[in-house]
Coordinates of C-alpha atoms and ligand atoms in Angstrom, one line a residue:
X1 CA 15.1 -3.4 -13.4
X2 CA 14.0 -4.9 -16.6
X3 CA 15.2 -4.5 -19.9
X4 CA 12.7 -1.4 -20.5
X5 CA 14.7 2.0 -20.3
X6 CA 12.8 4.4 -17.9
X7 CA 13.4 7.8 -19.6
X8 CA 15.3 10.7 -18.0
X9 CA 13.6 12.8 -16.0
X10 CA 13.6 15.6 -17.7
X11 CA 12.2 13.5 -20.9
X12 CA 10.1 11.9 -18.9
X13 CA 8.5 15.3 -17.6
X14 CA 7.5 16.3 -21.5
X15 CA 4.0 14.9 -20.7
X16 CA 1.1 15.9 -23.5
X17 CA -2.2 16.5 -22.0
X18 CA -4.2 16.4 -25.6
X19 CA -6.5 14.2 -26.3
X20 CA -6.1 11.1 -28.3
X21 CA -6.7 11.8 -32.1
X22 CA -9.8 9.2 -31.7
X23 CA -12.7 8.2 -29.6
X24 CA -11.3 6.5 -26.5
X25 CA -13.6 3.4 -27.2
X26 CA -11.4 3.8 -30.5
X27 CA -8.1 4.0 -28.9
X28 CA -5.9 0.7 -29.1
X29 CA -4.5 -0.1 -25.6
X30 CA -0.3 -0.6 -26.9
X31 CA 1.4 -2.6 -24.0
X32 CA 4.5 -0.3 -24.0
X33 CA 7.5 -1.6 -22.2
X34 CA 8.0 -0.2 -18.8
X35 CA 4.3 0.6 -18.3
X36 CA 3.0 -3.0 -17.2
X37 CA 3.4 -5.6 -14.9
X38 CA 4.8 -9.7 -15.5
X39 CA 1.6 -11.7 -15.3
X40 CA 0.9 -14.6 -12.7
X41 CA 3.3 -17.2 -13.0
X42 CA 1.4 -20.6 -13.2
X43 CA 3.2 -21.9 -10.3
X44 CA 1.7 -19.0 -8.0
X45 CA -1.8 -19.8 -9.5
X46 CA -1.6 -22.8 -8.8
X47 CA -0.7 -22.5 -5.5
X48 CA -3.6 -20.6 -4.4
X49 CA -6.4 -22.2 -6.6
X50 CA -6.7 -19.5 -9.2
X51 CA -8.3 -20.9 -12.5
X52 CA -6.7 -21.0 -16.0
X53 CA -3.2 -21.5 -14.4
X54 CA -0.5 -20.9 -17.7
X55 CA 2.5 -19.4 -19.5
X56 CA 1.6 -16.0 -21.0
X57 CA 2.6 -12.6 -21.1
X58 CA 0.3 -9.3 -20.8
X59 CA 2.4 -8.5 -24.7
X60 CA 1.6 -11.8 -26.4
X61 CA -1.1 -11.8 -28.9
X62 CA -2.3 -14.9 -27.9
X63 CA -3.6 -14.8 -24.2
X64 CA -4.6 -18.2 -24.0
X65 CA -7.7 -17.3 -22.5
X66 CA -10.4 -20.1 -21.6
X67 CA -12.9 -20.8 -24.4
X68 CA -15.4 -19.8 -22.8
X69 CA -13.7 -16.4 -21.2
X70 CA -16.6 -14.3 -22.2
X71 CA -19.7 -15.9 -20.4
X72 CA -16.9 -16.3 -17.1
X73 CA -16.8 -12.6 -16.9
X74 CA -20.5 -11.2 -17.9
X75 CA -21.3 -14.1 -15.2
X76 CA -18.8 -12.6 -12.8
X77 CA -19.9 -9.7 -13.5
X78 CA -23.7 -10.4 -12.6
X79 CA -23.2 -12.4 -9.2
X80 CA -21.3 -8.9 -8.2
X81 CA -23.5 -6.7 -9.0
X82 CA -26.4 -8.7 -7.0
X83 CA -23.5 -9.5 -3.9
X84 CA -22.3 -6.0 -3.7
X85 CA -24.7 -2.6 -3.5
X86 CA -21.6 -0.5 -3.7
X87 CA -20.6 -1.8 -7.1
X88 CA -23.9 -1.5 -8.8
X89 CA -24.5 1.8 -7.2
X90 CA -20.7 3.1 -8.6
X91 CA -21.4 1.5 -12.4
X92 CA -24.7 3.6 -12.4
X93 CA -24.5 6.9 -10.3
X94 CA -21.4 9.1 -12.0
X95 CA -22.6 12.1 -13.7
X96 CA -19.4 12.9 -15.5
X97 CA -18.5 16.2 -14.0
X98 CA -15.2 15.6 -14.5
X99 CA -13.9 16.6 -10.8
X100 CA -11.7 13.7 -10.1
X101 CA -10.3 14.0 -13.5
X102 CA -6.8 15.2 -12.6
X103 CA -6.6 13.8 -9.2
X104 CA -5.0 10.7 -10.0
X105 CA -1.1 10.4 -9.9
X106 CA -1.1 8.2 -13.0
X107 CA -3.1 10.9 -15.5
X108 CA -1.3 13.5 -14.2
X109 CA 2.1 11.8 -14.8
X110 CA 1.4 9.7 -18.0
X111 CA -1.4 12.5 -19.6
X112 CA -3.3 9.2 -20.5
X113 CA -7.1 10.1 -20.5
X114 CA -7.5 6.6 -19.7
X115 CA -5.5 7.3 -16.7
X116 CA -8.2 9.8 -15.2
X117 CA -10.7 8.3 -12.3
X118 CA -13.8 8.9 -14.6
X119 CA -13.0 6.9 -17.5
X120 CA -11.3 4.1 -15.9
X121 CA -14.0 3.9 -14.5
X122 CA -16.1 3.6 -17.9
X123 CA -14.2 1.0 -19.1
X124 CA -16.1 -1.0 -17.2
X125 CA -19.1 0.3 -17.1
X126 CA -19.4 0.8 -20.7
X127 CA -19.5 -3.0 -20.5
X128 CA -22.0 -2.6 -17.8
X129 CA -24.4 -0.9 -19.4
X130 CA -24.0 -3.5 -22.7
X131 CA -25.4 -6.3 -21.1
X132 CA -27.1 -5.2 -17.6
X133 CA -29.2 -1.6 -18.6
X134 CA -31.9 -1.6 -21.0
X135 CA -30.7 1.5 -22.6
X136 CA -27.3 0.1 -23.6
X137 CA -29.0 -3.2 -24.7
X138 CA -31.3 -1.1 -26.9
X139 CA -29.1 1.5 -27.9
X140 CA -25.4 0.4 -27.7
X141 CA -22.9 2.8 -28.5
X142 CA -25.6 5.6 -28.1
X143 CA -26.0 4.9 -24.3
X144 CA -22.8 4.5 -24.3
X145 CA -22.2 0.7 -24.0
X146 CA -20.2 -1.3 -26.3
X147 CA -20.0 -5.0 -26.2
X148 CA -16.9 -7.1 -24.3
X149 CA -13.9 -8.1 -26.2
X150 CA -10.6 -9.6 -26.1
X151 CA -9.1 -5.9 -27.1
X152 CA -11.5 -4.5 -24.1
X153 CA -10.6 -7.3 -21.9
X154 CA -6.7 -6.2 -23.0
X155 CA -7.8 -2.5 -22.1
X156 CA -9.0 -3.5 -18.2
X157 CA -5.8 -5.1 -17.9
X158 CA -3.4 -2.4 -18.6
X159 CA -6.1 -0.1 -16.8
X160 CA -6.9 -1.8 -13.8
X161 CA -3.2 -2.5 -13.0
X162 CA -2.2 1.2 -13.7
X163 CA -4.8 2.1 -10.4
X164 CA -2.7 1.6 -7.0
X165 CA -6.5 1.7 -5.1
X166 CA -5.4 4.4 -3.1
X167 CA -8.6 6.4 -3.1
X168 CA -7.2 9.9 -3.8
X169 CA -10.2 10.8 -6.6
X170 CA -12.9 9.3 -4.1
X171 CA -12.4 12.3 -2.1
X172 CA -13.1 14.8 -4.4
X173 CA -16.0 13.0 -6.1
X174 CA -19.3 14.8 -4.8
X175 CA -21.1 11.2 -4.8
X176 CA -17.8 9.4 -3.4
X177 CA -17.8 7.0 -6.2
X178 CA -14.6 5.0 -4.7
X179 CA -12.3 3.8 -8.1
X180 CA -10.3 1.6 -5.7
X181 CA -13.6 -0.4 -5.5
X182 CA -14.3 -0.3 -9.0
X183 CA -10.2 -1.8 -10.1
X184 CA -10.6 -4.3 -7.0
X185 CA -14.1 -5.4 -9.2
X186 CA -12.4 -5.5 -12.6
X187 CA -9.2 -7.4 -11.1
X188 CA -11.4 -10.0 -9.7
X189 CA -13.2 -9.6 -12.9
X190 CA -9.5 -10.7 -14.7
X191 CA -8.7 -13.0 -12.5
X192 CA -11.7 -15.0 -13.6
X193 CA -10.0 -16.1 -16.4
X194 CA -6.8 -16.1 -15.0
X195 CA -4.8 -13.0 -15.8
X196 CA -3.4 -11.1 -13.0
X197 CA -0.1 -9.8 -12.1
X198 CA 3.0 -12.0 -10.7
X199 CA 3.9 -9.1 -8.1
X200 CA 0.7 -9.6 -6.6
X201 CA -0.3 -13.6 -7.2
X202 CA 3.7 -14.8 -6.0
X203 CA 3.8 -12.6 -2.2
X204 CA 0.2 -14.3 -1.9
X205 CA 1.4 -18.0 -2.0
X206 CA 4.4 -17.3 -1.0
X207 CA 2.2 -16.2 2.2
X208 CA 0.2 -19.1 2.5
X209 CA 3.4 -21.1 2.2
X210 CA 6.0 -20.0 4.7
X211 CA 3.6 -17.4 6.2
X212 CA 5.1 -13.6 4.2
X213 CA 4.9 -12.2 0.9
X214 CA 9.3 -12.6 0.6
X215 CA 8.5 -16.4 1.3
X216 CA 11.3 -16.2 4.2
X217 CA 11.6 -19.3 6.1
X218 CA 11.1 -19.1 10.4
X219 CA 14.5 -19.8 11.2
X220 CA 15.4 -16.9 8.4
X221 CA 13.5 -14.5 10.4
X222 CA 14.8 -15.7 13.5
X223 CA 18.2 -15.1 12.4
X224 CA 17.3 -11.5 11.0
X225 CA 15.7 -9.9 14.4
X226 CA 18.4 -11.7 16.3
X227 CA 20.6 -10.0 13.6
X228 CA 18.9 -6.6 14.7
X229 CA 19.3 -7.3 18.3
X230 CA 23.1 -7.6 17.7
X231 CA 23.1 -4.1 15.9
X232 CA 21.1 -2.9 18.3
X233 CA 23.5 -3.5 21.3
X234 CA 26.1 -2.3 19.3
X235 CA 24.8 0.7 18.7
X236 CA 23.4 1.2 22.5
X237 CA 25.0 -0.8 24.5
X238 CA 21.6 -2.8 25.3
X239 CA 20.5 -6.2 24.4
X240 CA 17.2 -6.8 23.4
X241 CA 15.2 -9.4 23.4
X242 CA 13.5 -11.2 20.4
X243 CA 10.6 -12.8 21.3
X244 CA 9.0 -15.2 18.5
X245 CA 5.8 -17.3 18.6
X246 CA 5.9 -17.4 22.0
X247 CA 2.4 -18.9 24.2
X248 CA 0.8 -16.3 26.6
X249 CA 2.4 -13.3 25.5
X250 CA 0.0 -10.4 26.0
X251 CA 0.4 -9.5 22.5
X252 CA 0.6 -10.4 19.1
X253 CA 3.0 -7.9 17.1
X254 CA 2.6 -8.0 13.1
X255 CA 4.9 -6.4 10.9
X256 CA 4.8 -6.4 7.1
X257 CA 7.4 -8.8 6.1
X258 CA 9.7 -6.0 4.1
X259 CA 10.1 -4.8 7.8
X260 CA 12.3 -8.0 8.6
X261 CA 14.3 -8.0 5.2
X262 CA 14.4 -5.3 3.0
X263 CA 16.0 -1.7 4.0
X264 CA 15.3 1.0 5.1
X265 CA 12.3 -0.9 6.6
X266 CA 14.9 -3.3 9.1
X267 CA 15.8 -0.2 11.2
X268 CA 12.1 0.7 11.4
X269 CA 12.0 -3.3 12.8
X270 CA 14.9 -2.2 14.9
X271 CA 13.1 0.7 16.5
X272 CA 10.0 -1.5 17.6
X273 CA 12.6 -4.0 19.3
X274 CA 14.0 -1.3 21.2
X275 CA 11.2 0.3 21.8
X276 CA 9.0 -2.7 23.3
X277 CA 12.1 -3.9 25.4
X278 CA 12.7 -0.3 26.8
X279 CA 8.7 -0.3 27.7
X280 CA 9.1 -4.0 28.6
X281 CA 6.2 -4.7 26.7
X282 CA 5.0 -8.8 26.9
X283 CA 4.6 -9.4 23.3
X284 CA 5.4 -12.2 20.8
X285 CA 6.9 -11.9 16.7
X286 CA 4.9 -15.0 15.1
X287 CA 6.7 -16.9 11.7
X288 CA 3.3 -17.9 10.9
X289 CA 1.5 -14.4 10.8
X290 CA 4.7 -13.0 9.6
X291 CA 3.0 -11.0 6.9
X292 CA 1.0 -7.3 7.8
X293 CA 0.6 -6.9 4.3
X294 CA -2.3 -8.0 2.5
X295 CA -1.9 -8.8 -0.8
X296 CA -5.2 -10.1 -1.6
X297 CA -6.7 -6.4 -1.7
X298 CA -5.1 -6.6 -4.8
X299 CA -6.6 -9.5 -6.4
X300 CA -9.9 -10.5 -4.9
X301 CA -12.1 -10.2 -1.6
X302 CA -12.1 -14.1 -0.9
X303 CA -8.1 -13.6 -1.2
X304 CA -8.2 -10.7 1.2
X305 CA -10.6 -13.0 3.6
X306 CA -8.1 -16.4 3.4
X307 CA -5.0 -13.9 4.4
X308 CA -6.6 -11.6 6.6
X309 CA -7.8 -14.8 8.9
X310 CA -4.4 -16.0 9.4
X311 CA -3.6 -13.5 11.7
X312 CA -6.2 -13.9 14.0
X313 CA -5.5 -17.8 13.8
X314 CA -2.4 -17.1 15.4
X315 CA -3.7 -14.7 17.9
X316 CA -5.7 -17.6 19.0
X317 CA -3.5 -20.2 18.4
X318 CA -0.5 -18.0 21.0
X319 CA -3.4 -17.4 23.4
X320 CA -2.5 -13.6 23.5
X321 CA -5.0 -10.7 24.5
X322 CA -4.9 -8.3 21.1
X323 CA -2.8 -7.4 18.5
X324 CA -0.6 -4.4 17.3
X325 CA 0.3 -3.9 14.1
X326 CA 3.3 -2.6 12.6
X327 CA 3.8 0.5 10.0
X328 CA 1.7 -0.8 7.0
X329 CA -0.2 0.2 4.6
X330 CA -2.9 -1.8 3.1
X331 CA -3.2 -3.9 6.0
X332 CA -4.8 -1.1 7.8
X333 CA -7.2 -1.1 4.9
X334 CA -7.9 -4.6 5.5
X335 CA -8.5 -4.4 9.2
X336 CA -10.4 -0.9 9.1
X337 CA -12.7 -1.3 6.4
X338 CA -13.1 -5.1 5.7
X339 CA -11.5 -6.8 8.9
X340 CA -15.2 -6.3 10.9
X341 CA -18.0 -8.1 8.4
X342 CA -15.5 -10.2 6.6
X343 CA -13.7 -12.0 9.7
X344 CA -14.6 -10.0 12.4
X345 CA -15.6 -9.4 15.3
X346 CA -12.8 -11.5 17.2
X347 CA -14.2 -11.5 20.1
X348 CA -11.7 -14.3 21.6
X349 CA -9.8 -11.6 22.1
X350 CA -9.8 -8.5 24.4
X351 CA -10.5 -5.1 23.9
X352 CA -6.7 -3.6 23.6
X353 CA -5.6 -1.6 27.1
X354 CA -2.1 -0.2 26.8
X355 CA -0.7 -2.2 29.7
X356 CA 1.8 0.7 30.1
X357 CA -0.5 3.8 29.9
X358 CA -4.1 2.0 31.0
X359 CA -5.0 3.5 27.6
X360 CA -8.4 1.6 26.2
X361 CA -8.7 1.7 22.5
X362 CA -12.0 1.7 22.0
X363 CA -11.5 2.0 18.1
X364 CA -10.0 -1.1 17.9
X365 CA -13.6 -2.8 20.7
X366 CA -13.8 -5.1 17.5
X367 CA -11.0 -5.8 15.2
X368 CA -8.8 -6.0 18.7
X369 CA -6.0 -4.3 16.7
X370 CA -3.9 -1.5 17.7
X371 CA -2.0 0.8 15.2
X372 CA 1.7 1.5 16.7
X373 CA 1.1 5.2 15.9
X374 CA -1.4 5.1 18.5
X375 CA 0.6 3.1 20.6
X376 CA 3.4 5.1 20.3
X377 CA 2.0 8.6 20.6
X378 CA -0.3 7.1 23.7
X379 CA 3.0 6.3 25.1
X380 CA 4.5 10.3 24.6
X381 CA 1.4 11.5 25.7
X382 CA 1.2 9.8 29.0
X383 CA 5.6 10.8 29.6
X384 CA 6.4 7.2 29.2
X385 CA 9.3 7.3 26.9
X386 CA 12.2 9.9 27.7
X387 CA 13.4 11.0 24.1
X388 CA 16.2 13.5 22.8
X389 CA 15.2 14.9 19.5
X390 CA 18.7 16.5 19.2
X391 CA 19.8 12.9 17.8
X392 CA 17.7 13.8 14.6
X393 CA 19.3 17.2 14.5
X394 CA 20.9 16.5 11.1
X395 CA 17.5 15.5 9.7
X396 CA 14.8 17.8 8.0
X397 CA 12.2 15.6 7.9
X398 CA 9.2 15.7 6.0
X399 CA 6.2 13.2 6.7
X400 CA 4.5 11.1 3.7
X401 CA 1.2 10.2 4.4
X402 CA 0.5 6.6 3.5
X403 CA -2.8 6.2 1.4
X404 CA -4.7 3.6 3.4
X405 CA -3.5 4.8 7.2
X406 CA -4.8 8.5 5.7
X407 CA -8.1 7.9 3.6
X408 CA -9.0 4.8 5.4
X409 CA -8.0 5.2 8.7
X410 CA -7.8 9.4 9.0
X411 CA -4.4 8.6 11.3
X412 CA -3.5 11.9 10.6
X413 CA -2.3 13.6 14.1
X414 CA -0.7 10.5 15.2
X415 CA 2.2 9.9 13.5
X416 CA 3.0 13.8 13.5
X417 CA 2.9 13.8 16.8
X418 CA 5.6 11.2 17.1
X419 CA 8.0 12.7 15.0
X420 CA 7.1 16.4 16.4
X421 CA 8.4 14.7 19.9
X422 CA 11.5 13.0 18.3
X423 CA 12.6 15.6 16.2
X424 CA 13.4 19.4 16.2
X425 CA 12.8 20.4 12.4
X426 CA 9.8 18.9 10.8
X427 CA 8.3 20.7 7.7
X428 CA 5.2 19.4 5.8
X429 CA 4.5 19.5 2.3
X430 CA 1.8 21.4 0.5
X431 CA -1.6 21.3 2.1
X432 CA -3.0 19.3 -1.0
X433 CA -0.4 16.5 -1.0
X434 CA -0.9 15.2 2.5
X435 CA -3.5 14.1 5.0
X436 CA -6.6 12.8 3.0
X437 CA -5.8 14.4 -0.4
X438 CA -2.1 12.7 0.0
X439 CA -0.5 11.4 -3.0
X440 CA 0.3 7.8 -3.7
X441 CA 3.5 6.5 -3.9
X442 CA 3.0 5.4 -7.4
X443 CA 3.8 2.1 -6.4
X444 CA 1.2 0.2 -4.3
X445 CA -1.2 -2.3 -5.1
X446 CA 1.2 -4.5 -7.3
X447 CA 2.6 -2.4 -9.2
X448 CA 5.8 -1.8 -7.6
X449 CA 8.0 -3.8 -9.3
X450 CA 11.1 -3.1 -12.1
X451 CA 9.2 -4.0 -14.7
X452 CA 6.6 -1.4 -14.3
X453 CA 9.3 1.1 -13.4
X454 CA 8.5 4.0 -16.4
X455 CA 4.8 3.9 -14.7
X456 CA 6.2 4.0 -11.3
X457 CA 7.7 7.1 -12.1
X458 CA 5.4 9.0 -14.0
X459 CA 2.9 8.0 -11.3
X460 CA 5.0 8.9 -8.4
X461 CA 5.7 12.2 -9.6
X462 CA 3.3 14.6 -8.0
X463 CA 4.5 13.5 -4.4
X464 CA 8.0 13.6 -5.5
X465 CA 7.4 16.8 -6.8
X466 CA 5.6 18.0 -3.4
X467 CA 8.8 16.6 -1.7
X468 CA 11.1 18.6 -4.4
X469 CA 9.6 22.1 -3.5
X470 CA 10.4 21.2 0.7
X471 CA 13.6 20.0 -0.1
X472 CA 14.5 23.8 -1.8
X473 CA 12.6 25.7 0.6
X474 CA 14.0 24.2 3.9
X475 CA 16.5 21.6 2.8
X476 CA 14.5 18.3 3.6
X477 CA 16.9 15.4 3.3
X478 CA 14.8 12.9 4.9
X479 CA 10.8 11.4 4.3
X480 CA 9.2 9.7 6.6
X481 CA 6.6 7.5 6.4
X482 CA 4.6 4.7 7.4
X483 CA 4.3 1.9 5.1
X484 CA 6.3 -1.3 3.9
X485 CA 5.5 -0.8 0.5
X486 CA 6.1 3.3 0.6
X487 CA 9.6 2.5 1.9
X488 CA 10.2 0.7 -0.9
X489 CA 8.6 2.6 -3.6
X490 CA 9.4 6.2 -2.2
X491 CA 12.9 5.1 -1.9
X492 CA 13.5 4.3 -6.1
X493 CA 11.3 7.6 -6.7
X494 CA 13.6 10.0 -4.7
X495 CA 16.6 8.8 -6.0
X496 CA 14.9 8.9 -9.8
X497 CA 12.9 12.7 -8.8
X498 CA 14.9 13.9 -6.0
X499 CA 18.5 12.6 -5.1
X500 CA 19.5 13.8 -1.9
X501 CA 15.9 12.9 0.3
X502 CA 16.3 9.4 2.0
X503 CA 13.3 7.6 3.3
X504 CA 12.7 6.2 6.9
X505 CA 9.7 4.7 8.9
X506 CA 8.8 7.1 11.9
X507 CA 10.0 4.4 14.4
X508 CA 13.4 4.6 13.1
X509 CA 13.1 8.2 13.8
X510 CA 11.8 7.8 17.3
X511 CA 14.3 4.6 18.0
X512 CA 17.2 7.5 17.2
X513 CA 16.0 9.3 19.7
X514 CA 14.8 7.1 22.5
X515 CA 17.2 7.3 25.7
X516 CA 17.1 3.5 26.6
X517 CA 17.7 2.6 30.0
X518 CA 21.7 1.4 30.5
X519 CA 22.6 2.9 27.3
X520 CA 25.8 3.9 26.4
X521 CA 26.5 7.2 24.8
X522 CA 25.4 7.3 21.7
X523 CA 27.8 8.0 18.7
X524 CA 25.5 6.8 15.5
X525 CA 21.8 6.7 14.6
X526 CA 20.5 3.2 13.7
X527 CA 22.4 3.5 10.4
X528 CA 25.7 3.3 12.2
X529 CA 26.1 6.9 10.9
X530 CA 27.8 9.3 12.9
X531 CA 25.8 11.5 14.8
X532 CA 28.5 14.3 16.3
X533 CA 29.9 16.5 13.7
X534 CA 27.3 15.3 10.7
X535 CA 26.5 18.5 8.1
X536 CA 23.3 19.1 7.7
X537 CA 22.6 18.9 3.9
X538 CA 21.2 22.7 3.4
X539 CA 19.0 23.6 1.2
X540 CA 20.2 23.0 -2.8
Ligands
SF4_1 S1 -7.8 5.1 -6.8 FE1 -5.9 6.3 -7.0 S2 -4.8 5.3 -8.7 FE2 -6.9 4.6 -8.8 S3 -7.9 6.1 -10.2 FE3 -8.2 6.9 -8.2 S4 -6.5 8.3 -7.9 FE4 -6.0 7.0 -9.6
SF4_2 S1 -16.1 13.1 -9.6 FE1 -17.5 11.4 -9.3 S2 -19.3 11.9 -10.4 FE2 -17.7 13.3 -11.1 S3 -16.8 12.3 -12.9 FE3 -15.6 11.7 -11.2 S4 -16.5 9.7 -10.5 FE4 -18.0 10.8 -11.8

């Protein structure tokens, strides 16, 4: 946490939704503690040849900027505009109408108006329509341009990295006008001239150096699955193999690297060990693609390119017919929406075939990667796995849907299916909190980190909220989700919002409840927790 004081939440919940008492273009942008992110340390930019590589903070006066900042950006700004349809199409087709106004997380929990979809938005293309319409050349302020500054280039900043990209006011914009493409433009846009965020520019070399965003070492995440395997017999009686970067394995598994270090995400790690051995699944761990996670959807596409290609360089490299993927979020992102034109299509490798159930993904003919969900539910479907949901009996679970598996992948059914089969009381939040109008986090993209926490909080509110109302109506105590970074960030907001509500990945749920062959009788969950006798925390 950092030495910004998050208010209580019952201060915190005083939010004013007035407007400012001037013109927004009027409004100074005041870096308030608690509401912004560390920048790039130079080390990290230096590591992955990012230019202006220096010591500087987002609150300094002085942002050291290259002399020549302006013409970097406008010029930035140009070659985008030719490269990419989509962004020229979304700086000149929004008619105001104001509908995705209080669909983000962050307006409706800071009342900024800078906060709402439509104006971050016009932070940018007010700059837009400055130098690239003939209206706002002519007519400036009129049209509705104004020219770029340091204070507007201050203003993107704080902006751009108060949008987690998670899509929610795309779907209730009538022209789709997508304001997680519009941040990723004015981050690149930043990063130009070398201001970006440490949370996002350290996991990124740290990738590149030792393979993950937490920059562990192989033999460290040898030691940690073997770690799991010894847990794992103790809590089953069965021993499970760890297989790492081992030649000719049928398939390449890849995990986000929280999965392997950081709980609750290691007994969601747990789960997939136990359940590929009890499947006997041929599959290999690599400690070079150790990283799902994608970190450069947060800075720039040629970062999401240079990180994305590293796991099909191992795929190759290990020989192994396709890939699964772990519970993630933004990597689905990556391989569903850019994977294809940017790297794509890998055809070294095979279209994926569950080897258990004969399945054929046929979703995954190009990218040749599977989501577990699928793999997992596939599995149910066909009576593959025998499962006692009574193990989760002390649960009442609720299911998060993760921004980029939702809105960019629709895996809606899938992972409710799973935890329908592994567990007997399952209730889901309000209809417009989950499925594609699900909330964020409040913590993706960056942003979740203890510097930022008062904005992590405010922004994280609505689904806390949402989770609030099915803890009093049925007692929820547990939320389930499926994403490294949700575990994380959903894990500070409930016990900031709603103490009581403890967050797991769906495969810890099903691991509780898979009857492994040779087990012994079961007395804990994955937690070590006992499972006989356990009260069920009612309804407060
Ligand atoms: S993408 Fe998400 S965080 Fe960004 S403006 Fe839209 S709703 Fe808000
Ligand atoms: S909903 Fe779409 S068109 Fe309407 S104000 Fe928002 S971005 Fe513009």
């Amino acid at each position: 946490m950092s030495s910004a004081k998050t208010p209580k939440p019952d201060e915190l919940i005083a939010i004013r939704y007035e407007p400012p008492e001037t013109p927004w273009m009027e409004t100074p942008t005041i870096f308030r503690p608690g509401t912004w992110s560390y920048s790039g340390t130079a080390k990290s930019l230096t590591a992955l040849g990012l230019p202006n590589p220096r010591a500087w903070q987002p609150s300094d006066a002085d942002w050291k900027l290259p002399e020549n900042w302006k013409e970097i950006i406008l010029e930035g700004m140009r070659e985008r505009l030719e490269k990419h349809r989509s962004f020229r199409l979304f700086m000149d087709i929004c008619v105001r109408c104001g509908a995705c106004a209080d669909k983000c997380h962050f307006y409706i929990g800071s009342g900024d108006p800078k906060n709402m979809p439509v104006l971050r938005a016009e932070l940018l293309r007010s700059v837009y329509r400055r130098y690239f319409t003939k209206s706002g050349k002519l007519f400036g302020r009129l049209a509705g341009a104004r020219d770029l500054t340091v204070d507007v280039l201050k203003e993107w900043f704080y902006y751009f990295y108060q949008c987690t990209e998670c899509r929610r006011c795309s779907v209730f914009c009538p022209f789709g006008i997508d304001q997680a493409e519009i941040t990723m433009m004015g981050r690149e846009l930043l990063n130009l001239v070398g201001c970006n965020i440490n949370w996002v520019t350290e996991p990124a070399a740290n990738c590149f150096r030792t393979g993950n965003h937490l920059g562990i070492q192989p033999g460290g995440i040898k030691d940690m699955l073997e770690f799991m395997a010894d847990d794992i017999a103790d809590r089953t009686g069965v021993r499970v193999d760890v297989p790492i970067n081992k030649k000719g394995a049928e398939i390449l598994f890849v995990t986000p690297s929280g999965d392997y270090f950081a709980d609750p995400g290691t007994y969601t790690c747990m789960g997939y060990l136990m359940l590929f051995h009890e499947i006997g699944l041929n599959y290999t761990f690599s400690t070079y693609a150790s990283e799902g996670g994608n970190f450069g959807l947060f800075s720039s596409h040629e970062m999401v390119k240079r990180l994305n290609a590293k796991i099909y360089a191992e795929a190759k490299r290990l020989g192994v017919k396709w890939i699964l993927g772990g519970e993630c979020g933004h990597m689905w992102r990556v391989i569903q929406q850019y994977m294809d034109t940017m790297n794509g299509p890998a055809d070294f490798l095979e279209e994926p075939v569950s080897p258990i159930t004969g399945t054929r993904f046929e979703n995954a003919r190009s990218t040749k990667m599977v989501h577990i969900a699928e793999f997992t539910a596939d599995l149910i479907r066909n009576g593959k796995l025998k499962l006692d949901p009574s193990r989760n009996d002390a649960y009442r679970v609720t299911f998060h849907d993760s921004c980029n598996p939702a809105r960019a992948m629709g895996l809606f059914e899938e992972p409710r299916y799973i935890i329908s089969h592994v567990c007997n009381h399952f209730h889901e939040m309000a209809e417009d909190t989950i499925r594609e109008k699900t909330l964020c986090c409040g913590g993706g993209a960056g942003l979740g980190n203890d510097e930022n926490m008062e904005m992590r909080m405010r922004g994280g509110m609505p689904r806390a909220m949402a989770v609030k109302q099915v803890r009093e109506k049925h007692g929820v105590n547990r939320l389930a989700c499926m994403c490294a970074i949700d575990r994380a960030t959903l894990t500070s907001l409930m016990e900031y919002w709603v103490p009581g509500v403890t967050v797991m990945g769906v495969h810890e749920l099903l691991a509780n409840a898979l009857v492994m062959t040779g087990e012994k009788e079961r007395t804990t969950d994955l937690r070590g927790e006992p499972l006989e006798g356990k009260a069920v925390d009612e309804a407060l």
